[in-house]
Amino acid sequence: MMLPIRLIWLRALPLITVFMTDAAAQAHAAPLPDAAVMLQHDMQQELGAQSTLTRPKQTERAMALADGMLDHANAWPQDEQVMLVVDRAPRVQLMWIVLATPAAHRLTPLGMAAVSTGLPGRKEHFRTPAGIFINDGQIYGYRAQGTKNEHGIRGNGEKGMRVWDFGWQTTEDWRRKDAVAVVRLEMHATDPTFLEPRLGRADSEGCIRIPARINSFIDRHGLLDRQLDLIVQQDDPQKARAVRALLGRNHIPSPLEGDRVIVVDSSNSATRLSDPAMAQKMQDSFAQFLAATAPQPAGPAQVPDPSASTAIATTTSAQQTGPAPAPAPAPAPAPAPAPA
């Protein structure tokens, strides 16, 4: 009888240690503003008490890397807001909901969830791009249709799940040394039956897969929608209607709503950050190549402009569902997009 008891105790010990360490860290930390306390309370109510626990060592490394990235890029926001920090390290695969306090250059984790980022080594599978990605309102994103592919997989999760689109980015190309690949970076839910149980390990084609409940929480509280809510307030009825339709009736933004996702890699100190300008240049070059090599149609009809295709059409894969981003900047097809 002693062996099973010892095994149960050893498995419970890490959870107890995490709880005690979190409590001690919070006791010595700066007091949270009321809006952050309310948000953390909502996390406990909607996601469960476990959502507000963090793993001390992994959290400390991720926060230090994100802090350094914000400093180096001079990308701290002007006022206090929520950010999401993702560690794509193969043995970590976690995302933190973080309170960013620019005046103190301080990142305070409020909660944590397991995610899946890119697993290179297979066709159209690449490492998730690293860097600071801002939901700046240029691409609205979309909602999943919940349709299944030929394998019965709902790649973006159940119908209505939010998909945040951060546009074309560069990442390491595992097929060639010191080369880069262009991928379409999205963050979305995943198939609740087959793929969500696999969260916590590198598994995607390059996007950030998150749990459905986390997806709904971020969506409902507008944690990445600061710029979209500003569009609603502007004097442009057409854009305002489109954004309100996307955000939906359940959208009640937190006073701390933000617009940034930071992807770090604690396993590689020499991680190359994404270069969106290079990604767009590579996209444009590929579009020109397609136009130059396209067969000429008979008669007076003109060759269609390849850049007229929507972003979603150029990123369709076995796991891609949902309507085209609205509005999307209509980039040209990429040689190796990674939408999921």
Short mmCIF file of C-alpha atoms in Angstrom, two decimals:
data_model
loop_
_atom_site.label_atom_id
_atom_site.label_comp_id
_atom_site.label_asym_id
_atom_site.label_seq_id
_atom_site.Cartn_x
_atom_site.Cartn_y
_atom_site.Cartn_z
CA MET A 1 0.00 0.00 0.00
CA MET A 2 2.92 2.39 0.58
CA LEU A 3 4.02 2.61 -3.05
CA PRO A 4 0.76 4.02 -4.44
CA ILE A 5 0.58 6.55 -1.58
CA ARG A 6 4.11 7.81 -2.33
CA LEU A 7 3.33 8.10 -6.02
CA ILE A 8 0.25 10.19 -5.31
CA TRP A 9 2.24 12.47 -2.99
CA LEU A 10 5.00 13.01 -5.54
CA ARG A 11 2.51 13.93 -8.23
CA ALA A 12 0.71 16.40 -5.95
CA LEU A 13 3.86 18.10 -4.73
CA PRO A 14 4.52 20.26 -7.83
CA LEU A 15 1.00 21.73 -7.63
CA ILE A 16 1.46 22.61 -3.97
CA THR A 17 4.84 24.18 -4.69
CA VAL A 18 3.45 26.27 -7.54
CA PHE A 19 0.60 27.53 -5.34
CA MET A 20 2.84 28.47 -2.43
CA THR A 21 5.43 30.13 -4.66
CA ASP A 22 2.76 32.17 -6.44
CA ALA A 23 1.27 33.29 -3.15
CA ALA A 24 4.68 34.35 -1.84
CA ALA A 25 5.54 36.21 -5.04
CA GLN A 26 2.23 38.06 -5.03
CA ALA A 27 2.70 39.04 -1.39
CA HIS A 28 5.93 40.91 -2.25
CA ALA A 29 4.77 42.29 -5.60
CA ALA A 30 3.36 45.75 -6.19
CA PRO A 31 -0.40 45.85 -5.53
CA LEU A 32 -2.52 45.26 -8.61
CA PRO A 33 -4.83 48.01 -9.87
CA ASP A 34 -8.55 47.40 -9.33
CA ALA A 35 -9.12 46.59 -13.01
CA ALA A 36 -6.45 43.86 -12.88
CA VAL A 37 -7.93 42.42 -9.68
CA MET A 38 -11.34 42.30 -11.37
CA LEU A 39 -9.86 40.66 -14.47
CA GLN A 40 -8.09 38.03 -12.38
CA HIS A 41 -11.33 37.40 -10.50
CA ASP A 42 -13.11 36.91 -13.83
CA MET A 43 -10.40 34.44 -14.85
CA GLN A 44 -10.99 32.40 -11.72
CA GLN A 45 -14.75 32.45 -12.25
CA GLU A 46 -14.75 31.72 -15.99
CA LEU A 47 -11.61 29.61 -16.42
CA GLY A 48 -11.13 28.04 -12.98
CA ALA A 49 -8.74 28.76 -10.13
CA GLN A 50 -5.90 26.91 -11.89
CA SER A 51 -5.84 29.59 -14.60
CA THR A 52 -4.31 32.15 -12.22
CA LEU A 53 -1.42 29.89 -11.19
CA THR A 54 1.95 30.18 -12.92
CA ARG A 55 5.15 28.14 -13.01
CA PRO A 56 7.73 30.36 -11.28
CA LYS A 57 10.94 29.51 -13.17
CA GLN A 58 9.37 29.38 -16.62
CA THR A 59 7.36 32.52 -15.89
CA GLU A 60 10.43 34.45 -14.74
CA ARG A 61 12.38 33.55 -17.89
CA ALA A 62 9.51 34.42 -20.21
CA MET A 63 8.84 37.77 -18.51
CA ALA A 64 12.54 38.70 -18.64
CA LEU A 65 12.71 37.92 -22.37
CA ALA A 66 9.51 39.83 -23.12
CA ASP A 67 10.70 42.79 -21.04
CA GLY A 68 13.99 42.87 -22.93
CA MET A 69 12.21 42.62 -26.26
CA LEU A 70 9.95 45.57 -25.41
CA ASP A 71 12.94 47.61 -24.26
CA HIS A 72 15.04 46.84 -27.33
CA ALA A 73 12.21 47.62 -29.74
CA ASN A 74 11.00 50.62 -27.71
CA ALA A 75 7.57 49.02 -27.94
CA TRP A 76 6.12 49.61 -24.48
CA PRO A 77 2.57 50.99 -24.71
CA GLN A 78 1.81 54.47 -23.46
CA ASP A 79 -0.44 53.30 -20.62
CA GLU A 80 -1.13 50.24 -18.52
CA GLN A 81 -2.72 47.37 -20.44
CA VAL A 82 -2.87 43.59 -20.85
CA MET A 83 -0.48 41.72 -23.14
CA LEU A 84 -0.15 38.06 -24.03
CA VAL A 85 3.29 36.46 -23.74
CA VAL A 86 3.95 33.09 -25.44
CA ASP A 87 7.06 30.97 -24.93
CA ARG A 88 7.50 28.83 -28.03
CA ALA A 89 10.35 26.78 -26.47
CA PRO A 90 9.54 23.12 -27.21
CA ARG A 91 9.58 22.15 -23.53
CA VAL A 92 7.49 25.12 -22.39
CA GLN A 93 4.58 25.88 -24.78
CA LEU A 94 2.81 28.28 -22.44
CA MET A 95 0.97 31.58 -22.74
CA TRP A 96 0.60 34.17 -20.00
CA ILE A 97 -2.01 36.89 -19.61
CA VAL A 98 0.17 39.74 -18.38
CA LEU A 99 -0.38 43.22 -16.97
CA ALA A 100 2.13 45.60 -18.55
CA THR A 101 3.01 48.70 -16.51
CA PRO A 102 5.06 50.97 -18.81
CA ALA A 103 5.99 53.55 -16.16
CA ALA A 104 7.81 50.88 -14.15
CA HIS A 105 8.79 48.69 -17.13
CA ARG A 106 7.09 45.86 -15.25
CA LEU A 107 5.27 42.75 -16.50
CA THR A 108 2.98 41.10 -13.96
CA PRO A 109 1.57 37.68 -14.95
CA LEU A 110 -2.10 37.28 -14.04
CA GLY A 111 -2.61 33.76 -15.34
CA MET A 112 -1.30 31.06 -17.65
CA ALA A 113 -2.49 28.43 -20.14
CA ALA A 114 -0.95 25.66 -22.23
CA VAL A 115 -0.70 26.35 -25.97
CA SER A 116 0.79 24.77 -29.08
CA THR A 117 3.15 26.56 -31.45
CA GLY A 118 4.84 25.48 -34.66
CA LEU A 119 6.54 22.11 -35.05
CA PRO A 120 9.00 22.19 -37.97
CA GLY A 121 10.10 19.11 -39.84
CA ARG A 122 7.07 18.34 -42.00
CA LYS A 123 5.73 19.91 -45.17
CA GLU A 124 4.45 23.44 -44.50
CA HIS A 125 5.32 23.21 -40.80
CA PHE A 126 7.54 25.97 -39.37
CA ARG A 127 8.53 27.49 -36.04
CA THR A 128 6.08 30.13 -34.87
CA PRO A 129 7.59 33.57 -35.59
CA ALA A 130 9.15 35.31 -32.58
CA GLY A 131 8.67 39.00 -31.89
CA ILE A 132 6.10 41.60 -30.87
CA PHE A 133 2.88 41.33 -32.86
CA ILE A 134 0.30 44.13 -32.65
CA ASN A 135 -3.37 43.77 -33.49
CA ASP A 136 -3.34 47.26 -34.99
CA GLY A 137 -6.70 47.19 -36.76
CA GLN A 138 -5.26 46.87 -40.27
CA ILE A 139 -6.44 43.25 -40.39
CA TYR A 140 -9.62 42.54 -38.44
CA GLY A 141 -9.35 38.76 -38.24
CA TYR A 142 -12.48 36.59 -38.44
CA ARG A 143 -14.50 33.88 -36.74
CA ALA A 144 -14.25 30.16 -37.41
CA GLN A 145 -17.03 28.44 -39.34
CA GLY A 146 -16.57 25.22 -37.39
CA THR A 147 -16.51 23.11 -40.54
CA LYS A 148 -14.52 19.89 -40.67
CA ASN A 149 -11.87 19.04 -43.23
CA GLU A 150 -11.56 15.70 -44.99
CA HIS A 151 -9.98 14.26 -41.84
CA GLY A 152 -12.82 15.38 -39.59
CA ILE A 153 -10.73 18.15 -38.00
CA ARG A 154 -12.04 21.61 -37.16
CA GLY A 155 -8.73 23.41 -37.48
CA ASN A 156 -9.88 26.71 -35.95
CA GLY A 157 -12.17 25.15 -33.38
CA GLU A 158 -15.91 25.30 -32.99
CA LYS A 159 -18.11 27.74 -34.87
CA GLY A 160 -17.74 31.28 -33.60
CA MET A 161 -14.24 30.93 -32.19
CA ARG A 162 -12.17 34.05 -32.78
CA VAL A 163 -9.16 34.05 -35.10
CA TRP A 164 -6.62 36.86 -34.64
CA ASP A 165 -4.56 37.51 -37.77
CA PHE A 166 -1.15 39.20 -37.46
CA GLY A 167 -0.31 39.11 -41.14
CA TRP A 168 2.76 37.83 -42.96
CA GLN A 169 5.85 37.26 -40.83
CA THR A 170 9.28 35.66 -41.22
CA THR A 171 10.60 32.68 -39.31
CA GLU A 172 13.42 30.16 -39.54
CA ASP A 173 13.28 27.88 -42.57
CA TRP A 174 14.29 24.46 -41.23
CA ARG A 175 14.80 23.18 -44.79
CA ARG A 176 17.80 25.44 -45.48
CA LYS A 177 20.49 26.64 -43.11
CA ASP A 178 20.30 30.36 -42.26
CA ALA A 179 17.26 30.80 -44.51
CA VAL A 180 13.93 32.37 -43.63
CA ALA A 181 10.39 31.43 -44.59
CA VAL A 182 7.28 33.57 -44.86
CA VAL A 183 4.28 32.40 -42.84
CA ARG A 184 0.86 33.80 -41.99
CA LEU A 185 0.73 34.20 -38.22
CA GLU A 186 -2.65 33.60 -36.62
CA MET A 187 -3.81 32.78 -33.09
CA HIS A 188 -6.90 30.62 -32.77
CA ALA A 189 -8.62 27.73 -31.02
CA THR A 190 -8.32 24.22 -32.39
CA ASP A 191 -10.30 21.02 -32.75
CA PRO A 192 -11.78 20.39 -29.27
CA THR A 193 -11.84 16.62 -29.61
CA PHE A 194 -8.61 15.68 -31.36
CA LEU A 195 -6.19 18.60 -31.02
CA GLU A 196 -7.03 20.55 -27.86
CA PRO A 197 -5.91 17.64 -25.62
CA ARG A 198 -2.49 17.93 -27.31
CA LEU A 199 -1.97 21.54 -26.21
CA GLY A 200 1.21 21.94 -24.23
CA ARG A 201 3.52 20.61 -26.94
CA ALA A 202 4.73 22.00 -30.25
CA ASP A 203 2.18 20.76 -32.75
CA SER A 204 0.98 23.41 -35.20
CA GLU A 205 2.06 24.47 -38.69
CA GLY A 206 3.22 27.81 -37.30
CA CYS A 207 0.23 29.49 -35.69
CA ILE A 208 -0.56 29.75 -31.98
CA ARG A 209 -3.23 27.29 -30.89
CA ILE A 210 -5.02 28.15 -27.65
CA PRO A 211 -7.75 26.47 -25.56
CA ALA A 212 -11.34 27.28 -26.52
CA ARG A 213 -12.14 28.73 -23.09
CA ILE A 214 -9.09 31.02 -23.28
CA ASN A 215 -10.13 32.04 -26.79
CA SER A 216 -13.61 33.00 -25.56
CA PHE A 217 -12.19 34.83 -22.54
CA ILE A 218 -9.76 36.93 -24.59
CA ASP A 219 -12.52 37.61 -27.12
CA ARG A 220 -15.24 38.54 -24.63
CA HIS A 221 -13.00 40.85 -22.56
CA GLY A 222 -11.36 42.41 -25.63
CA LEU A 223 -7.84 41.74 -24.36
CA LEU A 224 -6.40 42.25 -27.87
CA ASP A 225 -9.05 44.61 -29.23
CA ARG A 226 -7.94 48.07 -28.11
CA GLN A 227 -7.37 49.28 -31.69
CA LEU A 228 -10.59 47.71 -32.96
CA ASP A 229 -12.64 49.42 -30.25
CA LEU A 230 -11.04 52.72 -31.27
CA ILE A 231 -12.23 52.10 -34.84
CA VAL A 232 -15.79 51.70 -33.54
CA GLN A 233 -15.52 55.15 -31.94
CA GLN A 234 -14.24 56.83 -35.11
CA ASP A 235 -16.43 58.63 -37.62
CA ASP A 236 -16.48 55.86 -40.23
CA PRO A 237 -19.83 54.04 -40.14
CA GLN A 238 -18.81 51.31 -42.59
CA LYS A 239 -15.71 50.30 -40.62
CA ALA A 240 -17.56 50.62 -37.31
CA ARG A 241 -20.31 48.24 -38.51
CA ALA A 242 -17.76 45.68 -39.71
CA VAL A 243 -15.86 45.75 -36.41
CA ARG A 244 -19.03 45.57 -34.28
CA ALA A 245 -20.19 42.59 -36.33
CA LEU A 246 -16.88 40.84 -35.66
CA LEU A 247 -16.75 41.64 -31.94
CA GLY A 248 -20.34 40.57 -31.32
CA ARG A 249 -22.90 41.35 -28.65
CA ASN A 250 -21.01 39.67 -25.80
CA HIS A 251 -18.04 42.00 -26.21
CA ILE A 252 -17.49 43.81 -22.90
CA PRO A 253 -13.91 45.14 -23.08
CA SER A 254 -11.78 45.30 -19.97
CA PRO A 255 -10.44 48.74 -19.00
CA LEU A 256 -7.04 47.11 -19.48
CA GLU A 257 -7.68 45.86 -23.02
CA GLY A 258 -4.49 45.80 -25.09
CA ASP A 259 -3.26 44.91 -28.57
CA ARG A 260 0.00 42.92 -28.27
CA VAL A 261 1.16 39.32 -28.38
CA ILE A 262 4.84 38.73 -27.62
CA VAL A 263 6.40 35.42 -28.70
CA VAL A 264 9.69 34.54 -26.98
CA ASP A 265 11.90 31.45 -27.02
CA SER A 266 13.59 30.60 -23.72
CA SER A 267 15.42 27.69 -25.37
CA ASN A 268 17.37 29.85 -27.82
CA SER A 269 19.07 33.09 -26.82
CA ALA A 270 19.92 33.81 -30.49
CA THR A 271 16.34 33.64 -31.76
CA ARG A 272 15.87 35.64 -34.95
CA LEU A 273 12.86 37.94 -34.65
CA SER A 274 10.29 38.29 -37.39
CA ASP A 275 10.82 40.98 -40.01
CA PRO A 276 7.40 41.98 -41.44
CA ALA A 277 8.98 44.30 -44.02
CA MET A 278 11.10 41.43 -45.34
CA ALA A 279 8.03 39.18 -45.35
CA GLN A 280 6.11 41.68 -47.47
CA LYS A 281 9.06 42.11 -49.82
CA MET A 282 9.28 38.35 -50.28
CA GLN A 283 5.52 38.23 -50.89
CA ASP A 284 5.73 40.98 -53.52
CA SER A 285 8.65 39.27 -55.23
CA PHE A 286 6.74 36.01 -55.39
CA ALA A 287 3.70 37.81 -56.81
CA GLN A 288 5.83 39.31 -59.54
CA PHE A 289 7.23 35.87 -60.32
CA LEU A 290 3.71 34.43 -60.64
CA ALA A 291 2.63 37.29 -62.90
CA ALA A 292 5.68 36.88 -65.14
CA THR A 293 5.25 33.12 -65.52
CA ALA A 294 1.44 33.05 -65.86
CA PRO A 295 0.23 31.77 -69.26
CA GLN A 296 -1.15 34.51 -71.49
CA PRO A 297 -4.90 34.08 -72.16
CA ALA A 298 -6.21 34.06 -75.70
CA GLY A 299 -7.92 37.21 -76.90
CA PRO A 300 -7.92 40.68 -75.40
CA ALA A 301 -8.52 39.62 -71.80
CA GLN A 302 -5.85 40.78 -69.37
CA VAL A 303 -3.89 38.58 -67.02
CA PRO A 304 -5.49 38.84 -63.54
CA ASP A 305 -3.43 40.52 -60.87
CA PRO A 306 -2.25 37.78 -58.46
CA SER A 307 -2.23 40.28 -55.59
CA ALA A 308 -6.03 40.51 -55.90
CA SER A 309 -6.49 37.18 -54.17
CA THR A 310 -7.47 37.42 -50.51
CA ALA A 311 -5.16 36.42 -47.71
CA ILE A 312 -7.29 33.48 -46.74
CA ALA A 313 -7.22 32.10 -50.27
CA THR A 314 -3.45 32.04 -50.18
CA THR A 315 -3.31 30.30 -46.80
CA THR A 316 -5.86 27.54 -47.25
CA SER A 317 -4.71 24.19 -45.85
CA ALA A 318 -6.17 20.98 -44.50
CA GLN A 319 -6.96 22.73 -41.24
CA GLN A 320 -8.04 26.18 -42.45
CA THR A 321 -11.66 27.19 -41.95
CA GLY A 322 -13.57 30.41 -41.73
CA PRO A 323 -14.23 33.42 -43.94
CA ALA A 324 -11.60 35.72 -45.32
CA PRO A 325 -10.20 38.38 -42.95
CA ALA A 326 -12.16 41.60 -43.25
CA PRO A 327 -10.61 43.76 -44.34
CA ALA A 328 -7.32 42.13 -45.30
CA PRO A 329 -4.57 43.94 -47.18
CA ALA A 330 -4.72 41.36 -50.00
CA PRO A 331 -1.17 40.03 -50.04
CA ALA A 332 0.01 37.72 -52.78
CA PRO A 333 0.44 33.97 -52.35
CA ALA A 334 3.44 32.78 -50.37
CA PRO A 335 5.56 29.78 -51.27
CA ALA A 336 5.15 28.27 -47.80
CA PRO A 337 2.34 29.76 -45.70
CA ALA A 338 1.62 28.24 -42.29
CA PRO A 339 -1.90 29.10 -41.17
CA ALA A 340 -2.47 26.51 -38.47
#
